[in-house]
Short mmCIF file of C-alpha atoms and ligand atoms in Angstrom, two decimals:
data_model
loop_
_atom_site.label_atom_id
_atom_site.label_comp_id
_atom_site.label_asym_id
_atom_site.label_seq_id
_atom_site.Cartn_x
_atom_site.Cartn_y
_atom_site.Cartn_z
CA UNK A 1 0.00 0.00 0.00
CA UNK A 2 1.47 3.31 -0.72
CA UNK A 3 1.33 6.67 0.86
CA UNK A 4 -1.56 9.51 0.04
CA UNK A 5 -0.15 12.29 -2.25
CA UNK A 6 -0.76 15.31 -0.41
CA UNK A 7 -1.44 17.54 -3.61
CA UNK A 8 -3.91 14.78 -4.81
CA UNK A 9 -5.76 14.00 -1.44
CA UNK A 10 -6.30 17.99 -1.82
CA UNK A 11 -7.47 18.03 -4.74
CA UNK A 12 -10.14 15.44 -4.02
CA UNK A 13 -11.15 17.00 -1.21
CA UNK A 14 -11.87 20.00 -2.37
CA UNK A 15 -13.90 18.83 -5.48
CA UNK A 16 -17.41 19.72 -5.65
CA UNK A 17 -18.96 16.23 -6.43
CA UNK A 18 -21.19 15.74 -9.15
CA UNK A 19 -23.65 12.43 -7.49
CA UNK A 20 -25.07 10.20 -10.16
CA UNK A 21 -27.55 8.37 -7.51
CA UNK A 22 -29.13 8.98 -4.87
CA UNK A 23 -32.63 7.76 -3.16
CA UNK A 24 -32.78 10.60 -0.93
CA UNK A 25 -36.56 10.56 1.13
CA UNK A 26 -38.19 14.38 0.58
CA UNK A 27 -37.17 16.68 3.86
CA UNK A 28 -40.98 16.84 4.68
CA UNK A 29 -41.06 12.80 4.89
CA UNK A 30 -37.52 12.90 6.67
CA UNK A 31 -38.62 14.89 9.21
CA UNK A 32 -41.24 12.70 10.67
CA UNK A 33 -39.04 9.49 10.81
CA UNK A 34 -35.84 11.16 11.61
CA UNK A 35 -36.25 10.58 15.52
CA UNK A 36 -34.09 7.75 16.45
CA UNK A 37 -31.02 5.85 16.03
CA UNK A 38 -33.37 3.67 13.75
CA UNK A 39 -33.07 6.64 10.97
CA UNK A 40 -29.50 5.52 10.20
CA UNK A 41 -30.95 1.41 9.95
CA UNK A 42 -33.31 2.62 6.39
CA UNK A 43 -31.01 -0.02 4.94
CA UNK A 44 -27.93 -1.49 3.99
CA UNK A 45 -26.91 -1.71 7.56
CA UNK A 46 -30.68 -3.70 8.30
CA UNK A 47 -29.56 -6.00 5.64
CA UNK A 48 -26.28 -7.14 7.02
CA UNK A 49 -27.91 -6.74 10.61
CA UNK A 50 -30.58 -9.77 9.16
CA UNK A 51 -27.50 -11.35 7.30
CA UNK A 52 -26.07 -11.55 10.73
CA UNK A 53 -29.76 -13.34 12.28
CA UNK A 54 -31.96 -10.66 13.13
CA UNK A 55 -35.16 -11.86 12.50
CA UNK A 56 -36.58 -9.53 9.19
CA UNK A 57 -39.60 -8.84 11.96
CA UNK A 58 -37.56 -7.78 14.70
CA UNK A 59 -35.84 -5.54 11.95
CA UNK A 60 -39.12 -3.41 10.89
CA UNK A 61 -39.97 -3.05 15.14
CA UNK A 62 -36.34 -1.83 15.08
CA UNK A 63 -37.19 0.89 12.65
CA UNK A 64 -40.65 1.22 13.45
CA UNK A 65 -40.23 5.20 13.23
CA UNK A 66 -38.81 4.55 9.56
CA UNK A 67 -41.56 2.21 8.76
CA UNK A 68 -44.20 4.25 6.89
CA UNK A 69 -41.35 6.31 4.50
CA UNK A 70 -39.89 2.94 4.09
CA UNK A 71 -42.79 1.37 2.73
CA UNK A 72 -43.87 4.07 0.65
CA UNK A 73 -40.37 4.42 -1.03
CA UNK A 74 -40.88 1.16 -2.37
CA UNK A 75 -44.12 1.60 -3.44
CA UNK A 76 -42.90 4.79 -5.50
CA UNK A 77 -40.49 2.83 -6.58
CA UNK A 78 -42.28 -0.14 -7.67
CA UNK A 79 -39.78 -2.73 -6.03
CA UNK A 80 -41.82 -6.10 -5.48
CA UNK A 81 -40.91 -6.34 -1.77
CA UNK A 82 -42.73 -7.27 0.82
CA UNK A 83 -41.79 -5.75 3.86
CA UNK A 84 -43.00 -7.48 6.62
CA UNK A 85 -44.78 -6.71 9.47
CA UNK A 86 -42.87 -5.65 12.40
CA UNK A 87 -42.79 -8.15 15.52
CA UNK A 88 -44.19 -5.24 17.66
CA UNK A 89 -44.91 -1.51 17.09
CA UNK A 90 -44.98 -0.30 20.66
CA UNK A 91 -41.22 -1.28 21.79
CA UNK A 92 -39.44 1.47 23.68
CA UNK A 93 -36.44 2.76 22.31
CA UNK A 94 -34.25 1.10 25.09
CA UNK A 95 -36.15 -2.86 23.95
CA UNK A 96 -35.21 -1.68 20.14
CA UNK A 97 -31.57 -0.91 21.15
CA UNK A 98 -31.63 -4.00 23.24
CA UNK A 99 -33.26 -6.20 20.68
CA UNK A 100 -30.27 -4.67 17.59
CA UNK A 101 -26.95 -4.87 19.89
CA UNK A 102 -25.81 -7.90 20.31
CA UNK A 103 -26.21 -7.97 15.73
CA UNK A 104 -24.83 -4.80 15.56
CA UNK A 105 -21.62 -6.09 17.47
CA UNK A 106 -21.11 -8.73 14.57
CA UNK A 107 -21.28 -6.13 11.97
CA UNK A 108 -19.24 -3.58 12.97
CA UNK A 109 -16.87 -5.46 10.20
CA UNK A 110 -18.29 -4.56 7.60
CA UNK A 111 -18.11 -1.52 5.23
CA UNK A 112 -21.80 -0.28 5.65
CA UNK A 113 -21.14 0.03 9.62
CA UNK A 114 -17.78 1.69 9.07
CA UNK A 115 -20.24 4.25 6.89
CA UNK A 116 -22.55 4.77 9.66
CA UNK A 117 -19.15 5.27 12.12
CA UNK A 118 -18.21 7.97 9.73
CA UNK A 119 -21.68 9.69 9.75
CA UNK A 120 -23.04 9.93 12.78
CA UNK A 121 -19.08 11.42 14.11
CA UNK A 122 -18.81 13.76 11.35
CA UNK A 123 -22.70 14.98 11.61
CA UNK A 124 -24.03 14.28 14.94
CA UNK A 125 -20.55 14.51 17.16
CA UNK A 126 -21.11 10.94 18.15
CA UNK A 127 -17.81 9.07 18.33
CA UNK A 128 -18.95 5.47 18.44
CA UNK A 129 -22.91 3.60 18.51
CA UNK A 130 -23.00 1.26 21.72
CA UNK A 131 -25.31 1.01 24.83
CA UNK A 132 -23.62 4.49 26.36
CA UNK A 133 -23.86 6.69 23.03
CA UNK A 134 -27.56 5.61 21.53
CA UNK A 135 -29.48 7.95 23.83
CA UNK A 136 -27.16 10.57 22.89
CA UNK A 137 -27.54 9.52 19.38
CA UNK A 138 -30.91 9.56 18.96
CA UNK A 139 -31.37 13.27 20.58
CA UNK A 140 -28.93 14.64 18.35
CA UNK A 141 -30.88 13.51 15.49
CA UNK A 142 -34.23 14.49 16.76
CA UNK A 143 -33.09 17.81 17.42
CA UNK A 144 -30.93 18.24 13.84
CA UNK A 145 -35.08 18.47 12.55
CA UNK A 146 -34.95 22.34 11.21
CA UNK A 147 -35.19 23.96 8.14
CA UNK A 148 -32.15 24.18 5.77
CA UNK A 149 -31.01 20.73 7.19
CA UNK A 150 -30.41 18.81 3.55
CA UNK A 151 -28.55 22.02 2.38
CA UNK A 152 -26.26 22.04 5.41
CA UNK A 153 -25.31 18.37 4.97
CA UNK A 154 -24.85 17.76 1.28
CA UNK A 155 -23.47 21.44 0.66
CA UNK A 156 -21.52 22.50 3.67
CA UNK A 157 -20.94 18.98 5.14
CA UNK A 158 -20.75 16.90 1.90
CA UNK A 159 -19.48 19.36 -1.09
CA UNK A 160 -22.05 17.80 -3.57
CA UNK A 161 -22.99 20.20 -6.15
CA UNK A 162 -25.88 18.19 -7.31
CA UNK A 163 -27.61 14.85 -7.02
CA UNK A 164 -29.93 12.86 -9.14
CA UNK A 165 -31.99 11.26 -7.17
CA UNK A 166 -34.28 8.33 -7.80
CA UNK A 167 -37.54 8.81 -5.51
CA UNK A 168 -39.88 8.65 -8.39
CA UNK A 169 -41.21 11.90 -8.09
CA UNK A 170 -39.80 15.71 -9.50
CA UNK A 171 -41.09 17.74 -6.61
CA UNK A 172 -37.29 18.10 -5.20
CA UNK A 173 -35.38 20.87 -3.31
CA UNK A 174 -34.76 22.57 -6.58
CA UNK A 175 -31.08 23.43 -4.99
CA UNK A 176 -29.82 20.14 -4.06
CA UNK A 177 -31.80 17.46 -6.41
CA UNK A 178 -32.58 16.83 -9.76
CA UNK A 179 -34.70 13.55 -10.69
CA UNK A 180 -33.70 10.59 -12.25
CA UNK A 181 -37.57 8.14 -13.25
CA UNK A 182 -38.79 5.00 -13.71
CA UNK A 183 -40.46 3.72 -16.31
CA UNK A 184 -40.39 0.16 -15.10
CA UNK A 185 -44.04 0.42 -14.23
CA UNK A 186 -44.86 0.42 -17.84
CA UNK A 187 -42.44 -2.26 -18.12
CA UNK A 188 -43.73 -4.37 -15.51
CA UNK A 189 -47.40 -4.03 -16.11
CA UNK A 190 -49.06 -7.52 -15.04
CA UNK A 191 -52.96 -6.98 -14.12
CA UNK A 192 -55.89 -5.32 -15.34
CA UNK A 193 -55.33 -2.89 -11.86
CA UNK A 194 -51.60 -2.48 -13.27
CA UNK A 195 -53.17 -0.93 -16.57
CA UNK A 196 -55.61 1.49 -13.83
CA UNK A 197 -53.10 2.89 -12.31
CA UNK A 198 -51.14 3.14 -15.77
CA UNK A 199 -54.09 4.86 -17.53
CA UNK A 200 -54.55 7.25 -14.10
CA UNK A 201 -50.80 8.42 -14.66
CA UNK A 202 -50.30 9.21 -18.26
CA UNK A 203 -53.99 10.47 -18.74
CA UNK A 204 -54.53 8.18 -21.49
CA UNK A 205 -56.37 5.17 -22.23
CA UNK A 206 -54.85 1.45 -22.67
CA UNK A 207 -56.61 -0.76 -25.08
CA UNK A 208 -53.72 -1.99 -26.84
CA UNK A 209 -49.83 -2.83 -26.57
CA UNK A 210 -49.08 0.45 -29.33
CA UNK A 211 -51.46 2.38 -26.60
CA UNK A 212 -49.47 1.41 -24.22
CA UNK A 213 -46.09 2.32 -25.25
CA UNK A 214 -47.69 5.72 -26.16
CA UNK A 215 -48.58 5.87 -22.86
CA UNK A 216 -45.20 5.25 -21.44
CA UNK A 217 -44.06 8.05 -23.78
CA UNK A 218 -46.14 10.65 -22.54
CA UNK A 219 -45.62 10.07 -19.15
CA UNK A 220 -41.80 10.40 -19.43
CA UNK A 221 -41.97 13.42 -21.53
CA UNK A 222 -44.14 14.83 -18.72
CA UNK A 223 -41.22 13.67 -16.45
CA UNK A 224 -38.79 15.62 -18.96
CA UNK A 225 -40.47 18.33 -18.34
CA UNK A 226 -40.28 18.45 -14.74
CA UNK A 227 -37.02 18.38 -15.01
CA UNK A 228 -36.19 14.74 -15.03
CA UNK A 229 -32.07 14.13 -16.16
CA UNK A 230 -32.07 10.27 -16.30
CA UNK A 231 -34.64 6.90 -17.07
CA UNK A 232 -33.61 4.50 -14.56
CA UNK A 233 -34.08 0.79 -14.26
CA UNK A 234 -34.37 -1.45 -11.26
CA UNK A 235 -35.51 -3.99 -12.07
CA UNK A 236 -32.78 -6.98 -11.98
CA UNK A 237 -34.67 -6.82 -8.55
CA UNK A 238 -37.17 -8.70 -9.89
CA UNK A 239 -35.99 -10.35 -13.14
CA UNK A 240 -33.31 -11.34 -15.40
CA UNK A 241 -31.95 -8.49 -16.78
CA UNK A 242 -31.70 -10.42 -20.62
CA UNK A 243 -33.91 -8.46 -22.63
CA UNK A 244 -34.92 -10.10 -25.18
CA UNK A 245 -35.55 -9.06 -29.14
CA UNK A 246 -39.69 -10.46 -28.66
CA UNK A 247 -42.08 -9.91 -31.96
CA UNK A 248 -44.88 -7.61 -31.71
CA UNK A 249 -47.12 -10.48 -31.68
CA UNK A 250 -45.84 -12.58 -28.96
CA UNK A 251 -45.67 -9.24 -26.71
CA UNK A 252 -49.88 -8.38 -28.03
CA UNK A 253 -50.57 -11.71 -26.95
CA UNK A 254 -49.49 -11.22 -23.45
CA UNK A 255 -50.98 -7.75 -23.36
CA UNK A 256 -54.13 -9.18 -24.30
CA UNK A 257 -54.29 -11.69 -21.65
CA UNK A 258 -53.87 -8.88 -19.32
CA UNK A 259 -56.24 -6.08 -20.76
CA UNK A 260 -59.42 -8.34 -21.03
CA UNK A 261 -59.38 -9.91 -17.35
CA UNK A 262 -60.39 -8.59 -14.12
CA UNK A 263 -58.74 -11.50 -12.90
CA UNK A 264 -55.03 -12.03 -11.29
CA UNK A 265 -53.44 -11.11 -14.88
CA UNK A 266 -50.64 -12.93 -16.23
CA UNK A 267 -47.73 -14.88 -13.79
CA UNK A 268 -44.62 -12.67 -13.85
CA UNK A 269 -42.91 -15.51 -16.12
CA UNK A 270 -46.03 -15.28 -18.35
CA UNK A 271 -45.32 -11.47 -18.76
CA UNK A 272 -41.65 -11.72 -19.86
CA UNK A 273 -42.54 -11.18 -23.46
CA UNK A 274 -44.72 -7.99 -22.68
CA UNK A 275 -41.51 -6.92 -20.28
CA UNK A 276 -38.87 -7.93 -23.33
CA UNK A 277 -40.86 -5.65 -25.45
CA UNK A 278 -41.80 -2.75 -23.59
CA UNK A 279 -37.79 -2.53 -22.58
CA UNK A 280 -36.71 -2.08 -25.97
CA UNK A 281 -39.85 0.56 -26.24
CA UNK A 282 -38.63 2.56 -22.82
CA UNK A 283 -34.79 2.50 -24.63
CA UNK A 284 -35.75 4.06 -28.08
CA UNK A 285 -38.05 6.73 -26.04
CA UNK A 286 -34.79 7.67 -23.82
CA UNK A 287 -33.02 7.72 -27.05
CA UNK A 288 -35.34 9.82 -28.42
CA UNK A 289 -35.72 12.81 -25.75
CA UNK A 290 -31.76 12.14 -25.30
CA UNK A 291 -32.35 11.10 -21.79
CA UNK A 292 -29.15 8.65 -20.46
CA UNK A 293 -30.56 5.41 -19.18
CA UNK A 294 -29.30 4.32 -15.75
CA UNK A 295 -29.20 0.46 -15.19
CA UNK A 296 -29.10 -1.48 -12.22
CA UNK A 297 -26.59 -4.52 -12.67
CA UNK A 298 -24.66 -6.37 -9.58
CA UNK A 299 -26.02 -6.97 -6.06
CA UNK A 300 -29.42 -6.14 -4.84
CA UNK A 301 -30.35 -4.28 -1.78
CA UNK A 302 -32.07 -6.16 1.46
CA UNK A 303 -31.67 -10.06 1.42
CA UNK A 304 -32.32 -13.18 -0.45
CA UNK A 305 -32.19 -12.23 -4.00
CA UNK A 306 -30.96 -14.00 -7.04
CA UNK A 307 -27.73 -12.46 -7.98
CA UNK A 308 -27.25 -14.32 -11.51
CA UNK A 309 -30.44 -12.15 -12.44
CA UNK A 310 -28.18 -9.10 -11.94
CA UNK A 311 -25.40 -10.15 -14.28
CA UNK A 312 -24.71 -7.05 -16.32
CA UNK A 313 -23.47 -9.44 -19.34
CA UNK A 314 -26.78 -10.05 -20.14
CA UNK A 315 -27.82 -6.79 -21.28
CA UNK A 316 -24.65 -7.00 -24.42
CA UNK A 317 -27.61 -7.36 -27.10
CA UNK A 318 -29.15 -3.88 -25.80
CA UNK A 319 -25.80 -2.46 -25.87
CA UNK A 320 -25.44 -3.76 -29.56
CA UNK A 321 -28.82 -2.81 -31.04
CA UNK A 322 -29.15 0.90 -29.12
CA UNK A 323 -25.82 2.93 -30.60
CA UNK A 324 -27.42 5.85 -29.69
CA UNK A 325 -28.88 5.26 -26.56
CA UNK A 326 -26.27 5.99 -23.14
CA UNK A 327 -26.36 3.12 -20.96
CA UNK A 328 -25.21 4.22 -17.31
CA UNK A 329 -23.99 0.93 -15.47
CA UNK A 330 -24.70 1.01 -11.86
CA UNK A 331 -22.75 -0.37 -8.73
CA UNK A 332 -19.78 -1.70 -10.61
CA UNK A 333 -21.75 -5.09 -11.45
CA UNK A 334 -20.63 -6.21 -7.76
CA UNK A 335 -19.84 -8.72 -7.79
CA UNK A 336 -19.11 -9.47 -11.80
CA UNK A 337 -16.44 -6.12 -11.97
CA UNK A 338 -14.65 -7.57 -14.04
CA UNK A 339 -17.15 -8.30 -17.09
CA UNK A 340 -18.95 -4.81 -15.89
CA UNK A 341 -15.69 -2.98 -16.39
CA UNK A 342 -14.98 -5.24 -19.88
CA UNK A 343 -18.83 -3.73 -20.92
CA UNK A 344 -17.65 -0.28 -20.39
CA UNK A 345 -14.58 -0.83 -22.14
CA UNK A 346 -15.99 -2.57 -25.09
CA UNK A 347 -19.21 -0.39 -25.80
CA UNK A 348 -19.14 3.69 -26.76
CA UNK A 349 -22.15 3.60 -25.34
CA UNK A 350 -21.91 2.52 -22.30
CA UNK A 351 -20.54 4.16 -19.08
CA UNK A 352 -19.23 2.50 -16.13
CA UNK A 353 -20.30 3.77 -12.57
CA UNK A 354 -19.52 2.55 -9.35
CA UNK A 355 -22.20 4.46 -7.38
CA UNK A 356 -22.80 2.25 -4.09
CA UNK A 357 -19.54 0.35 -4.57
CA UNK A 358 -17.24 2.07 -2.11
CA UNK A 359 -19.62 1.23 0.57
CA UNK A 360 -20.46 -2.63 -0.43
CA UNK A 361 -16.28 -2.74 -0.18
CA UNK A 362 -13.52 0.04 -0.17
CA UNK A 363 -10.70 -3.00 -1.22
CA UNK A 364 -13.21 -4.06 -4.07
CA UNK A 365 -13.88 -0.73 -5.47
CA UNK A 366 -9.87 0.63 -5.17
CA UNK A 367 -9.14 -2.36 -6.98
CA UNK A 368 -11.86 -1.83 -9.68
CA UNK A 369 -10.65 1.83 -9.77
CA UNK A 370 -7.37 0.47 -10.71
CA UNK A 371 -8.92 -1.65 -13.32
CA UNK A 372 -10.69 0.90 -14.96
CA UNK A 373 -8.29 3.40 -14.90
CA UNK A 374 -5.57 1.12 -16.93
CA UNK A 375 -8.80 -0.07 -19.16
CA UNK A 376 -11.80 2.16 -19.84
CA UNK A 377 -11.51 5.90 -21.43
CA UNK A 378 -11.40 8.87 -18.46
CA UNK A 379 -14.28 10.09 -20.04
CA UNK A 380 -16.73 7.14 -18.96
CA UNK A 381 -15.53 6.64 -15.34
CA UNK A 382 -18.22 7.95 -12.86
CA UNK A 383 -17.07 7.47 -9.19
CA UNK A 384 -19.71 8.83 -6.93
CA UNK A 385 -22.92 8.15 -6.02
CA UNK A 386 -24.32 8.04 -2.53
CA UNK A 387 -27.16 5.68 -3.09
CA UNK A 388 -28.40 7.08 -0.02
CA UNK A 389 -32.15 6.94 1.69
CA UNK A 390 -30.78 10.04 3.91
CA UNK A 391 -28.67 12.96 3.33
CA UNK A 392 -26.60 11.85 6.01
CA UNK A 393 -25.09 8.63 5.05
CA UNK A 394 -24.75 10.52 1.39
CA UNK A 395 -22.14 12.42 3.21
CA UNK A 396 -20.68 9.02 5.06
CA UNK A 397 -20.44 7.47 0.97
CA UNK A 398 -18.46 10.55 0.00
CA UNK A 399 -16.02 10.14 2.59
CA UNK A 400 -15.47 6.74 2.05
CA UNK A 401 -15.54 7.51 -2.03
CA UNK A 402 -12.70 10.32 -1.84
CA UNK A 403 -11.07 7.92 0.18
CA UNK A 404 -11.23 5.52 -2.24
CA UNK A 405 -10.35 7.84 -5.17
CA UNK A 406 -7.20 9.64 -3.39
CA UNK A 407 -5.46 6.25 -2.34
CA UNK A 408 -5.93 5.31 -5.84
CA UNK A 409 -4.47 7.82 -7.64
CA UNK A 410 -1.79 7.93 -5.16
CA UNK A 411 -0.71 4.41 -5.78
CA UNK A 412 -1.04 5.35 -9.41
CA UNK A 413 1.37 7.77 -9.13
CA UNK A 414 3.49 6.05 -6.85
CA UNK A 415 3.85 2.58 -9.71
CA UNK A 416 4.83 5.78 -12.24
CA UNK A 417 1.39 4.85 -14.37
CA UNK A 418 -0.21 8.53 -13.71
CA UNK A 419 2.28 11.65 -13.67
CA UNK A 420 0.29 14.29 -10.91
CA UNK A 421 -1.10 16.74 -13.02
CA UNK A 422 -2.75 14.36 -15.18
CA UNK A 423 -4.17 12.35 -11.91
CA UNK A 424 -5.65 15.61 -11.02
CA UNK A 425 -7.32 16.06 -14.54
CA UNK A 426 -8.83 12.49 -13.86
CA UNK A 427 -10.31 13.10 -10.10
CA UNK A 428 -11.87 15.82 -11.54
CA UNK A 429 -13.52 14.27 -14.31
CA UNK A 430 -14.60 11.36 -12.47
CA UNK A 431 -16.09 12.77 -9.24
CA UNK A 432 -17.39 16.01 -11.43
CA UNK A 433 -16.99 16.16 -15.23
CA UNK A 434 -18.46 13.06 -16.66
CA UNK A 435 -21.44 12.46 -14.50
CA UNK A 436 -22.13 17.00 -15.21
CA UNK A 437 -22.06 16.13 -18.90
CA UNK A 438 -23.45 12.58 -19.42
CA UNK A 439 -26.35 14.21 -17.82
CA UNK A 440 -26.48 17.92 -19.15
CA UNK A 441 -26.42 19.34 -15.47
CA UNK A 442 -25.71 23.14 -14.95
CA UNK A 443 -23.35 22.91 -12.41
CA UNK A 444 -21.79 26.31 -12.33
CA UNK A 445 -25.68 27.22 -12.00
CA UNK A 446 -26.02 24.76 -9.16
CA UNK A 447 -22.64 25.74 -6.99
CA UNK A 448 -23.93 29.36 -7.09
ZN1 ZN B 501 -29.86 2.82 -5.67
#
């Protein structure tokens, strides 16, 4: 391991970030749930706290003040999860402490509890979470519930000049946020109710699989103009993410089966056709408003899902067919970096980003860093994005990223593979440059 280069560790430090991803709750919803050491448990850390053998109950009567934004997150977000019930709603907060310690003890290890370590002793003054600091904990986030909150912690605290956030809606702090949306919902469509709710958002009626795509159309240019930056995709949370080249009739036929029943609909396997299709229609709209599409590939959030799904390799024929289109690659394709990073090399049109990474593992994502540095063009190497539920661990990722990015470069330097200067020219066009561009953001606007 070498040493940090002073002028480089500067230089990082003082770079207003540019943050590709975020899923940052709206201040109004934040402020009801942020009352308890629970805030900091939205996830990641409740997954490796289950991991560990919390019970997934026990979990939600953990969080019970998170509970409500938690479930409606996913419902904006159209995530198939079922969240379950918590064990108890009534626990005190000493029984929820009680009930998380001995779990939290076994994952202090791992990166995601580091990240919390970071956060709550950089925002809240809090040097360490155990049975004497909780208390003290928890009041300093009930009382940090005041206006101008999110602008003191990603501007002052974190130095982010901008973040897209996915939350699926536009009504953001104009300041901080800009949106990135799904269209998966159109993708996904499996159930008479499904077309409802469809026809409720876009205004139009569904009769058809050509009405349907026209739909989908009109409801991202109304997006566009609400300022939406990005399309994003999420869902190798619920399916493979091979897309495949389907005929019109195969994907009617499934559409059909849908439309005319009042019934259950169609089996999710039933509907890949109809998904197959309406992908490749949500691709040619981005590429025709000019909108970058963002792409979940690698590991999936909470516990027990089917990695192989995730495997970015298996979206090369998208990649082939849609030259125009920009295909942002999320979360370094953890854990297949090194056919994620091959992608990005390979394809003009594809970008690779390793929002989330630097949290999952700091060794991982140095070493992809590395990778891609000695393999993929400095113009298509995006290193931050919080992939946050609060502002607060958004600042505990961008620690932990120009951590990542500054020990990097250093050891770049240090082999003789980067001279300084041009190390500096990278940092700043990974952390700033290539996400403000890839997405058209006015950052000079934004920093103001
Ligand atoms: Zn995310």
């Amino acid at each position: 391991m070498g040493h940090i280069n002073e002028r480089i560790k500067a230089e990082v430090e003082s770079i207003s970030l540019v943050d590709t991803h975020e899923h940052i709750m709206l201040e109004a919803e934040r402020n009801e749930c942020a009352v308890d050491f629970s805030y900091l448990f939205a996830h990641y850390n409740s997954s490796d706290l289950i991991s560990a053998g919390l019970s997934p109950r026990m979990m939600e009567a953990i969080r019970f003040p998170m509970h409500r934004v938690r479930v409606e997150g996913y419902k904006h977000r159209k995530v198939r999860r079922i969240i379950p019930e918590p064990e108890k709603d009534n626990m005190s907060l000493d029984e929820r402490w009680q009930a998380m310690e001995p779990f939290w003890e076994m994952i202090r290890n791992t990166a995601y509890a580091k990240q919390t370590l970071i956060t709550i002793r950089d925002v809240f003054g809090v040097d360490d979470l155990n049975r004497n600091t909780y208390r003290q904990l928890s009041e300093a986030i009930a009382k940090s519930r005041g206006p101008d909150w999110y602008r003191h912690v990603m501007k002052e605290k974190a130095n982010i000049a901008v973040s897209i956030v996915d939350w699926q809606s536009t009504d953001l702090q104009p300041d901080l946020f800009v949106p990135a949306m799904r269209l998966d919902h159109f993708i996904s469509a499996q159930s008479r109710a499904d077309l409802v709710a469809l026809e409720g958002e876009s205004g139009m009626a569904i009769h058809s699989l050509d009405d349907l795509a026209k739909a989908m159309r009109a409801t991202l240019e109304g997006y566009i103009s609400r300022g939406a930056v990005a399309v994003k995709s999420g869902l190798a949370y619920n399916r493979i993410l091979k897309y495949d080249k389907v005929s019109r009739y195969e994907a009617e036929v499934a559409f059909n089966r849908i439309a005319g029943h009042l019934g259950e609909g169609l089996a999710w396997l039933e509907a890949k056709p109809l998904q197959d299709y309406m992908m490749h229609q949500v691709i040619r709209a981005a590429i025709d408003t000019g909108l970058p599409v963002q792409v979940h590939t690698g590991l999936q959030e909470g516990n027990e899902n089917i990695i192989t799904n995730a495997n970015p390799t298996h979206l090369v024929n998208l990649f082939i067919e849609y030259k125009e289109a920009r295909f942002d690659l999320f979360h370094g394709g953890y854990p297949y970096v090194h056919e994620w990073a091959t992608l990005a090399k390979n394809f003009s049109n594809v970008t690779a980003d390793i929002t989330w990474l630097p949290i999952i593992s700091p060794g991982i994502a140095r070493q992809l860093l590395h990778e891609l540095i000695e393999t993929v063009p400095g113009n298509k190497i995006m290193a931050f994005g919080g992939d946050s539920m609060t502002v607060e661990m958004a600042y505990g990722h961008s620690v932990m990223t120009r951590q990542v990015v500054a020990r990097v470069l250093s050891e770049k330097i240090d082999e003789g593979y980067l001279g300084e200067d041009e190390a500096v020219v990278l940092a700043r066009r990974m952390l700033r440059d290539n996400p403000a561009s890839l997405y058209k953001l006015d950052i000079a606007e934004k920093r103001a």
